[in-house]
């Protein structure tokens, strides 16, 4: 344990792993045709964020120096304040857009009420749902890790059982029995809680994975395992089918869902740790360090839709999944990330609290 205590510097390969994760997320939001690349990315593109969080918790052990209350307060500042801040900006943006389009006042009010409830119950507007679920996952983790061994075992078993029940029975049942506003009122908070529990599972697995890898000293072994896991996830993901964690769609098999999420996340970490010897990974690290901003803004403020529609109008967009379609979607992704660079600059210089940082004196 002592070998992992006090490590506070940023690890470029972990930033790169998160950078790869956010690129997979954005790419998946650009594509609209069912294809094997989407299925591959979907298997672990969100799991990798939870997994890296657990890996970092094990590496740094900073939570052991805090009380439970201090830990929760710290993560509320870094995740919930940005979550509610971005949500407020998005709601205001949507009000302005609808007023410009001449929508009736009643319709605008309904939209505001719906998105306000979506925010307060932590369901989240668009991709903003990820921030509160990561917070919930971290809270559950700190409560469990400081508990007795029996509680940890029950939490591990309960996480798997609950994920299976929620995905296979709870949400399908709610969709069949509830309609309209009733479904929204009941299902939305349950979605947030369910994804937080699933996220906790991956945080815990990432935490344990760190200690497993402490016994592997040879870099080339990590590299070989990382490459093998990275590639294997592609083929195994096709067997489980599409995964949509946002709607608690975990694919055909719960076992494959968890296995692919861990395999893809662990493979990404090991591969990038190995490649760091020769590749600085500046771009991926940049995306990883700013993944919260990219996650929160790429779809909610209309950037994605503008670029997709602009690409279609300028160059056209293939209607069949294939090499051309992948190249075109990658081009849109590149343009979207370039646009996000400006957003990142504005947030860092004008609204640092939107990335969980306090105001500097110069900002006041």
Tab-separated table of C-alpha atoms in Angstrom:
chain	number	residue	atom	x	y	z
A	1	UNK	CA	0.000	0.000	0.000
A	2	UNK	CA	2.822	2.366	0.829
A	3	UNK	CA	4.074	2.227	-2.752
A	4	UNK	CA	0.954	3.997	-3.935
A	5	UNK	CA	0.588	6.577	-1.210
A	6	UNK	CA	1.418	10.201	-1.956
A	7	UNK	CA	1.448	9.987	-5.756
A	8	UNK	CA	-0.162	13.246	-6.824
A	9	UNK	CA	1.398	14.195	-10.183
A	10	UNK	CA	-0.667	13.752	-13.316
A	11	UNK	CA	-0.054	10.582	-15.284
A	12	UNK	CA	-0.036	11.348	-18.984
A	13	UNK	CA	-1.139	7.845	-19.974
A	14	UNK	CA	-4.216	8.136	-17.745
A	15	UNK	CA	-5.080	11.524	-19.235
A	16	UNK	CA	-4.605	9.905	-22.660
A	17	UNK	CA	-6.953	7.056	-21.675
A	18	UNK	CA	-9.629	9.595	-20.776
A	19	UNK	CA	-8.857	11.469	-23.989
A	20	UNK	CA	-9.447	8.301	-25.994
A	21	UNK	CA	-12.663	7.822	-24.022
A	22	UNK	CA	-14.049	11.273	-24.824
A	23	UNK	CA	-13.147	10.880	-28.512
A	24	UNK	CA	-15.094	7.602	-28.548
A	25	UNK	CA	-18.049	9.321	-26.883
A	26	UNK	CA	-18.116	12.215	-29.359
A	27	UNK	CA	-17.607	9.890	-32.342
A	28	UNK	CA	-20.565	7.811	-31.177
A	29	UNK	CA	-22.711	10.933	-30.984
A	30	UNK	CA	-21.766	11.854	-34.562
A	31	UNK	CA	-22.476	8.489	-36.167
A	32	UNK	CA	-26.082	7.513	-36.764
A	33	UNK	CA	-25.716	4.268	-38.719
A	34	UNK	CA	-25.332	0.980	-36.879
A	35	UNK	CA	-21.764	-0.208	-37.353
A	36	UNK	CA	-19.140	-2.383	-35.612
A	37	UNK	CA	-16.979	0.603	-34.634
A	38	UNK	CA	-19.840	2.092	-32.621
A	39	UNK	CA	-20.467	-1.264	-30.962
A	40	UNK	CA	-16.768	-1.549	-30.075
A	41	UNK	CA	-16.573	1.959	-28.651
A	42	UNK	CA	-19.888	1.570	-26.825
A	43	UNK	CA	-18.553	-1.429	-24.922
A	44	UNK	CA	-16.186	0.688	-22.814
A	45	UNK	CA	-16.219	4.362	-23.836
A	46	UNK	CA	-17.892	5.389	-20.558
A	47	UNK	CA	-16.602	2.550	-18.414
A	48	UNK	CA	-13.062	3.817	-19.014
A	49	UNK	CA	-13.807	7.073	-17.140
A	50	UNK	CA	-15.112	5.265	-14.060
A	51	UNK	CA	-12.288	2.729	-14.309
A	52	UNK	CA	-9.587	5.409	-14.510
A	53	UNK	CA	-11.166	7.168	-11.513
A	54	UNK	CA	-10.841	3.996	-9.455
A	55	UNK	CA	-7.291	3.437	-10.726
A	56	UNK	CA	-6.333	6.956	-9.629
A	57	UNK	CA	-7.970	6.503	-6.231
A	58	UNK	CA	-5.837	3.412	-5.671
A	59	UNK	CA	-2.688	5.140	-6.929
A	60	UNK	CA	-3.019	8.302	-4.858
A	61	UNK	CA	-4.887	7.061	-1.758
A	62	UNK	CA	-5.766	10.707	-1.035
A	63	UNK	CA	-9.227	9.717	0.203
A	64	UNK	CA	-7.638	8.108	3.274
A	65	UNK	CA	-6.533	11.537	4.454
A	66	UNK	CA	-10.119	12.870	4.330
A	67	UNK	CA	-13.272	12.279	6.265
A	68	UNK	CA	-16.236	10.981	4.308
A	69	UNK	CA	-17.821	14.431	4.441
A	70	UNK	CA	-14.675	16.135	3.133
A	71	UNK	CA	-14.408	13.636	0.294
A	72	UNK	CA	-18.027	14.128	-0.755
A	73	UNK	CA	-17.689	17.911	-0.525
A	74	UNK	CA	-14.570	17.834	-2.712
A	75	UNK	CA	-16.268	15.829	-5.451
A	76	UNK	CA	-19.447	17.901	-5.222
A	77	UNK	CA	-17.350	20.970	-6.023
A	78	UNK	CA	-15.556	19.299	-8.923
A	79	UNK	CA	-18.600	17.569	-10.461
A	80	UNK	CA	-21.942	18.921	-9.214
A	81	UNK	CA	-21.107	22.623	-9.453
A	82	UNK	CA	-20.053	22.209	-13.119
A	83	UNK	CA	-23.101	20.002	-13.703
A	84	UNK	CA	-25.607	22.582	-12.474
A	85	UNK	CA	-23.644	25.421	-14.073
A	86	UNK	CA	-23.604	23.850	-17.535
A	87	UNK	CA	-27.251	22.845	-17.141
A	88	UNK	CA	-28.221	26.466	-16.422
A	89	UNK	CA	-26.326	27.642	-19.524
A	90	UNK	CA	-27.985	24.957	-21.657
A	91	UNK	CA	-31.487	25.824	-20.451
A	92	UNK	CA	-30.865	29.521	-21.122
A	93	UNK	CA	-29.470	28.668	-24.574
A	94	UNK	CA	-32.536	26.566	-25.387
A	95	UNK	CA	-34.873	29.359	-24.250
A	96	UNK	CA	-33.126	31.871	-26.511
A	97	UNK	CA	-33.157	29.493	-29.489
A	98	UNK	CA	-36.866	28.714	-29.099
A	99	UNK	CA	-37.768	32.389	-28.743
A	100	UNK	CA	-35.776	33.209	-31.872
A	101	UNK	CA	-37.675	30.465	-33.716
A	102	UNK	CA	-40.993	31.976	-32.634
A	103	UNK	CA	-42.112	29.189	-30.324
A	104	UNK	CA	-45.133	29.852	-28.121
A	105	UNK	CA	-44.419	31.028	-24.590
A	106	UNK	CA	-46.263	28.013	-23.183
A	107	UNK	CA	-43.997	25.657	-25.104
A	108	UNK	CA	-40.913	27.480	-23.842
A	109	UNK	CA	-42.146	27.242	-20.248
A	110	UNK	CA	-42.836	23.519	-20.640
A	111	UNK	CA	-39.319	23.014	-21.965
A	112	UNK	CA	-37.825	24.920	-19.033
A	113	UNK	CA	-39.828	22.915	-16.487
A	114	UNK	CA	-38.867	19.600	-18.098
A	115	UNK	CA	-35.177	20.423	-18.358
A	116	UNK	CA	-35.137	21.878	-14.836
A	117	UNK	CA	-36.606	18.651	-13.458
A	118	UNK	CA	-34.230	16.609	-15.612
A	119	UNK	CA	-31.361	18.547	-14.036
A	120	UNK	CA	-32.543	18.497	-10.415
A	121	UNK	CA	-33.268	14.749	-10.407
A	122	UNK	CA	-29.746	14.213	-11.845
A	123	UNK	CA	-31.022	12.579	-15.048
A	124	UNK	CA	-29.090	15.242	-16.921
A	125	UNK	CA	-29.687	17.083	-20.184
A	126	UNK	CA	-28.028	15.219	-23.044
A	127	UNK	CA	-24.481	14.075	-22.140
A	128	UNK	CA	-24.541	16.047	-18.881
A	129	UNK	CA	-25.967	12.921	-17.229
A	130	UNK	CA	-22.442	11.557	-16.876
A	131	UNK	CA	-21.295	14.140	-14.298
A	132	UNK	CA	-23.779	13.322	-11.502
A	133	UNK	CA	-23.408	9.580	-12.093
A	134	UNK	CA	-19.645	9.871	-11.622
A	135	UNK	CA	-20.328	11.813	-8.424
A	136	UNK	CA	-22.744	9.138	-7.182
A	137	UNK	CA	-20.222	6.427	-8.078
A	138	UNK	CA	-17.534	8.228	-6.061
A	139	UNK	CA	-19.867	8.683	-3.076
A	140	UNK	CA	-20.837	5.005	-3.041
A	141	UNK	CA	-17.161	4.088	-3.338
A	142	UNK	CA	-16.062	6.109	-0.302
A	143	UNK	CA	-18.915	4.708	1.780
A	144	UNK	CA	-18.052	1.134	0.811
A	145	UNK	CA	-14.242	1.340	0.938
A	146	UNK	CA	-14.384	2.579	4.544
A	147	UNK	CA	-16.745	-0.211	5.576
A	148	UNK	CA	-16.146	-3.744	6.828
A	149	UNK	CA	-15.169	-6.557	4.489
A	150	UNK	CA	-18.669	-8.035	4.621
A	151	UNK	CA	-20.170	-4.766	3.392
A	152	UNK	CA	-17.690	-4.625	0.502
A	153	UNK	CA	-18.628	-8.138	-0.599
A	154	UNK	CA	-22.349	-7.362	-0.378
A	155	UNK	CA	-21.822	-4.118	-2.321
A	156	UNK	CA	-19.993	-5.973	-5.110
A	157	UNK	CA	-22.687	-8.639	-5.398
A	158	UNK	CA	-25.490	-6.088	-5.047
A	159	UNK	CA	-24.050	-3.936	-7.844
A	160	UNK	CA	-24.077	-6.788	-10.350
A	161	UNK	CA	-27.533	-7.991	-9.297
A	162	UNK	CA	-29.045	-4.514	-9.371
A	163	UNK	CA	-27.558	-3.715	-12.795
A	164	UNK	CA	-29.045	-6.934	-14.170
A	165	UNK	CA	-32.465	-6.269	-12.601
A	166	UNK	CA	-32.620	-2.609	-13.663
A	167	UNK	CA	-31.583	-3.350	-17.237
A	168	UNK	CA	-33.608	-6.521	-17.818
A	169	UNK	CA	-36.748	-5.845	-15.783
A	170	UNK	CA	-37.117	-2.486	-14.018
A	171	UNK	CA	-36.835	-0.014	-16.885
A	172	UNK	CA	-38.621	-2.182	-19.479
A	173	UNK	CA	-41.455	-2.573	-16.962
A	174	UNK	CA	-41.631	1.165	-16.286
A	175	UNK	CA	-41.692	1.892	-20.012
A	176	UNK	CA	-44.630	-0.470	-20.507
A	177	UNK	CA	-46.697	0.581	-17.500
A	178	UNK	CA	-46.074	4.334	-17.260
A	179	UNK	CA	-46.635	7.040	-19.844
A	180	UNK	CA	-45.767	10.677	-20.419
A	181	UNK	CA	-45.108	12.812	-17.361
A	182	UNK	CA	-45.587	9.921	-14.949
A	183	UNK	CA	-42.781	7.986	-16.616
A	184	UNK	CA	-40.565	11.082	-16.528
A	185	UNK	CA	-41.206	11.690	-12.824
A	186	UNK	CA	-40.500	8.101	-11.813
A	187	UNK	CA	-37.890	6.855	-14.271
A	188	UNK	CA	-35.565	9.873	-14.513
A	189	UNK	CA	-34.209	9.780	-10.929
A	190	UNK	CA	-33.994	5.984	-11.119
A	191	UNK	CA	-31.831	6.288	-14.238
A	192	UNK	CA	-29.391	8.520	-12.330
A	193	UNK	CA	-29.192	6.156	-9.362
A	194	UNK	CA	-28.828	3.078	-11.565
A	195	UNK	CA	-25.991	4.532	-13.616
A	196	UNK	CA	-24.288	5.721	-10.442
A	197	UNK	CA	-24.367	2.147	-9.113
A	198	UNK	CA	-22.983	0.757	-12.376
A	199	UNK	CA	-20.314	3.473	-12.314
A	200	UNK	CA	-19.385	2.457	-8.769
A	201	UNK	CA	-18.842	-1.090	-10.025
A	202	UNK	CA	-16.289	0.106	-12.563
A	203	UNK	CA	-14.652	2.481	-10.052
A	204	UNK	CA	-14.156	-0.464	-7.697
A	205	UNK	CA	-12.809	-2.670	-10.476
A	206	UNK	CA	-10.363	0.053	-11.537
A	207	UNK	CA	-9.264	0.384	-7.913
A	208	UNK	CA	-8.516	-3.335	-7.645
A	209	UNK	CA	-6.852	-3.451	-11.072
A	210	UNK	CA	-4.195	-0.985	-9.929
A	211	UNK	CA	-3.042	-3.290	-7.137
A	212	UNK	CA	-3.046	-6.285	-9.461
A	213	UNK	CA	-0.745	-4.461	-11.869
A	214	UNK	CA	1.699	-3.546	-9.087
A	215	UNK	CA	2.910	-7.146	-9.349
A	216	UNK	CA	3.705	-6.777	-13.072
A	217	UNK	CA	7.081	-5.079	-13.358
A	218	UNK	CA	7.944	-5.715	-17.032
A	219	UNK	CA	6.744	-2.881	-19.324
A	220	UNK	CA	6.677	-5.111	-22.396
A	221	UNK	CA	4.315	-7.535	-20.636
A	222	UNK	CA	1.933	-4.662	-19.919
A	223	UNK	CA	2.209	-3.588	-23.542
A	224	UNK	CA	1.448	-7.026	-24.931
A	225	UNK	CA	-1.507	-7.511	-22.564
A	226	UNK	CA	-2.780	-4.013	-23.400
A	227	UNK	CA	-2.655	-4.600	-27.147
A	228	UNK	CA	-4.316	-8.006	-26.808
A	229	UNK	CA	-7.092	-6.629	-24.583
A	230	UNK	CA	-7.603	-3.608	-26.841
A	231	UNK	CA	-8.081	-5.797	-29.909
A	232	UNK	CA	-10.047	-8.539	-28.147
A	233	UNK	CA	-12.623	-6.008	-26.955
A	234	UNK	CA	-13.519	-5.253	-30.573
A	235	UNK	CA	-14.505	-8.839	-31.315
A	236	UNK	CA	-16.144	-9.557	-27.960
A	237	UNK	CA	-18.177	-6.353	-28.194
A	238	UNK	CA	-19.778	-7.576	-31.426
A	239	UNK	CA	-21.087	-10.639	-29.559
A	240	UNK	CA	-22.731	-8.536	-26.858
A	241	UNK	CA	-24.236	-6.068	-29.322
A	242	UNK	CA	-24.897	-2.395	-28.749
A	243	UNK	CA	-24.521	-0.939	-25.245
A	244	UNK	CA	-26.245	2.299	-24.228
A	245	UNK	CA	-25.466	3.019	-20.592
A	246	UNK	CA	-27.462	6.252	-20.746
A	247	UNK	CA	-30.664	4.204	-21.083
A	248	UNK	CA	-29.309	1.270	-19.036
A	249	UNK	CA	-29.066	-0.890	-22.159
A	250	UNK	CA	-26.261	-3.278	-21.261
A	251	UNK	CA	-26.349	-5.503	-24.329
A	252	UNK	CA	-27.272	-9.152	-24.695
A	253	UNK	CA	-25.258	-10.440	-21.729
A	254	UNK	CA	-24.573	-8.893	-18.327
A	255	UNK	CA	-21.385	-10.935	-18.040
A	256	UNK	CA	-20.148	-9.654	-21.397
A	257	UNK	CA	-21.074	-6.095	-20.442
A	258	UNK	CA	-18.881	-6.108	-17.340
A	259	UNK	CA	-16.106	-8.150	-18.966
A	260	UNK	CA	-15.873	-5.922	-22.040
A	261	UNK	CA	-15.990	-2.755	-19.947
A	262	UNK	CA	-13.065	-3.946	-17.822
A	263	UNK	CA	-11.131	-5.459	-20.729
A	264	UNK	CA	-11.396	-2.345	-22.883
A	265	UNK	CA	-10.596	0.042	-20.019
A	266	UNK	CA	-7.676	-2.004	-18.684
A	267	UNK	CA	-6.323	-2.558	-22.185
A	268	UNK	CA	-6.433	1.162	-22.914
A	269	UNK	CA	-4.545	2.027	-19.714
A	270	UNK	CA	-1.872	-0.614	-20.259
A	271	UNK	CA	-1.441	0.191	-23.946
A	272	UNK	CA	-1.001	3.919	-23.362
A	273	UNK	CA	1.298	3.350	-20.381
A	274	UNK	CA	3.501	1.252	-22.666
A	275	UNK	CA	3.369	3.694	-25.589
A	276	UNK	CA	4.278	6.624	-23.340
A	277	UNK	CA	7.947	5.563	-23.691
A	278	UNK	CA	7.945	6.692	-27.346
A	279	UNK	CA	4.809	8.786	-27.839
A	280	UNK	CA	4.086	11.962	-25.895
A	281	UNK	CA	0.340	11.673	-26.576
A	282	UNK	CA	-0.095	15.442	-26.287
A	283	UNK	CA	-3.394	15.531	-28.192
A	284	UNK	CA	-4.996	12.648	-26.314
A	285	UNK	CA	-3.748	14.040	-22.998
A	286	UNK	CA	-5.191	17.445	-23.839
A	287	UNK	CA	-8.571	15.864	-24.602
A	288	UNK	CA	-8.392	13.863	-21.383
A	289	UNK	CA	-7.550	16.833	-19.189
A	290	UNK	CA	-10.470	18.724	-20.704
A	291	UNK	CA	-12.866	15.806	-21.079
A	292	UNK	CA	-15.373	17.326	-18.636
A	293	UNK	CA	-15.721	20.451	-20.776
A	294	UNK	CA	-15.960	18.483	-24.023
A	295	UNK	CA	-18.498	16.072	-22.522
A	296	UNK	CA	-20.649	18.926	-21.262
A	297	UNK	CA	-20.667	21.144	-24.364
A	298	UNK	CA	-20.191	19.188	-27.594
A	299	UNK	CA	-23.869	18.292	-27.958
A	300	UNK	CA	-25.798	20.485	-25.556
A	301	UNK	CA	-25.038	23.813	-27.241
A	302	UNK	CA	-25.718	22.699	-30.795
A	303	UNK	CA	-22.095	22.414	-31.970
A	304	UNK	CA	-22.440	18.793	-33.041
A	305	UNK	CA	-25.646	19.390	-35.007
A	306	UNK	CA	-24.186	22.474	-36.726
A	307	UNK	CA	-21.099	20.602	-37.894
A	308	UNK	CA	-22.965	17.487	-39.019
A	309	UNK	CA	-25.487	19.524	-41.001
A	310	UNK	CA	-22.732	21.783	-42.335
A	311	UNK	CA	-20.710	18.773	-43.495
A	312	UNK	CA	-23.768	17.285	-45.189
A	313	UNK	CA	-24.517	20.550	-46.983
A	314	UNK	CA	-20.897	21.065	-48.074
A	315	UNK	CA	-19.587	17.592	-48.839
A	316	UNK	CA	-22.501	15.198	-48.432
A	317	UNK	CA	-22.499	12.295	-45.980
A	318	UNK	CA	-22.545	8.604	-46.854
A	319	UNK	CA	-25.808	6.816	-46.085
A	320	UNK	CA	-24.213	3.388	-45.710
A	321	UNK	CA	-21.693	2.441	-43.020
A	322	UNK	CA	-18.297	1.794	-44.565
A	323	UNK	CA	-14.810	3.288	-45.027
A	324	UNK	CA	-16.121	6.535	-46.527
A	325	UNK	CA	-18.640	6.987	-43.729
A	326	UNK	CA	-15.973	6.434	-41.048
A	327	UNK	CA	-13.624	8.937	-42.704
A	328	UNK	CA	-16.400	11.533	-42.939
A	329	UNK	CA	-17.420	11.058	-39.306
A	330	UNK	CA	-13.754	11.358	-38.296
A	331	UNK	CA	-13.568	14.623	-40.250
A	332	UNK	CA	-16.599	15.958	-38.371
A	333	UNK	CA	-14.997	14.809	-35.118
A	334	UNK	CA	-11.801	16.708	-35.952
A	335	UNK	CA	-13.745	19.900	-36.694
A	336	UNK	CA	-15.772	19.502	-33.505
A	337	UNK	CA	-12.632	19.115	-31.376
A	338	UNK	CA	-11.141	22.214	-33.029
A	339	UNK	CA	-14.291	24.112	-32.088
A	340	UNK	CA	-14.065	22.714	-28.557
A	341	UNK	CA	-10.561	24.169	-28.223
A	342	UNK	CA	-12.133	27.618	-28.266
A	343	UNK	CA	-14.769	26.572	-25.749
A	344	UNK	CA	-12.066	25.149	-23.476
A	345	UNK	CA	-10.129	28.410	-23.624
A	346	UNK	CA	-13.223	30.452	-22.713
A	347	UNK	CA	-14.146	28.169	-19.815
A	348	UNK	CA	-10.630	28.134	-18.374
A	349	UNK	CA	-10.165	31.886	-18.598
A	350	UNK	CA	-13.667	33.149	-17.831
A	351	UNK	CA	-15.583	30.392	-16.044
A	352	UNK	CA	-13.068	28.196	-14.149
A	353	UNK	CA	-15.807	27.005	-11.801
A	354	UNK	CA	-17.335	25.146	-14.772
A	355	UNK	CA	-14.437	22.704	-14.551
A	356	UNK	CA	-14.628	22.452	-10.783
A	357	UNK	CA	-11.938	25.002	-9.986
A	358	UNK	CA	-12.249	28.004	-7.670
A	359	UNK	CA	-12.224	31.566	-8.924
A	360	UNK	CA	-8.804	33.144	-9.088
A	361	UNK	CA	-8.418	36.664	-7.770
A	362	UNK	CA	-7.785	37.895	-11.291
A	363	UNK	CA	-11.170	36.469	-12.337
A	364	UNK	CA	-13.093	38.444	-9.772
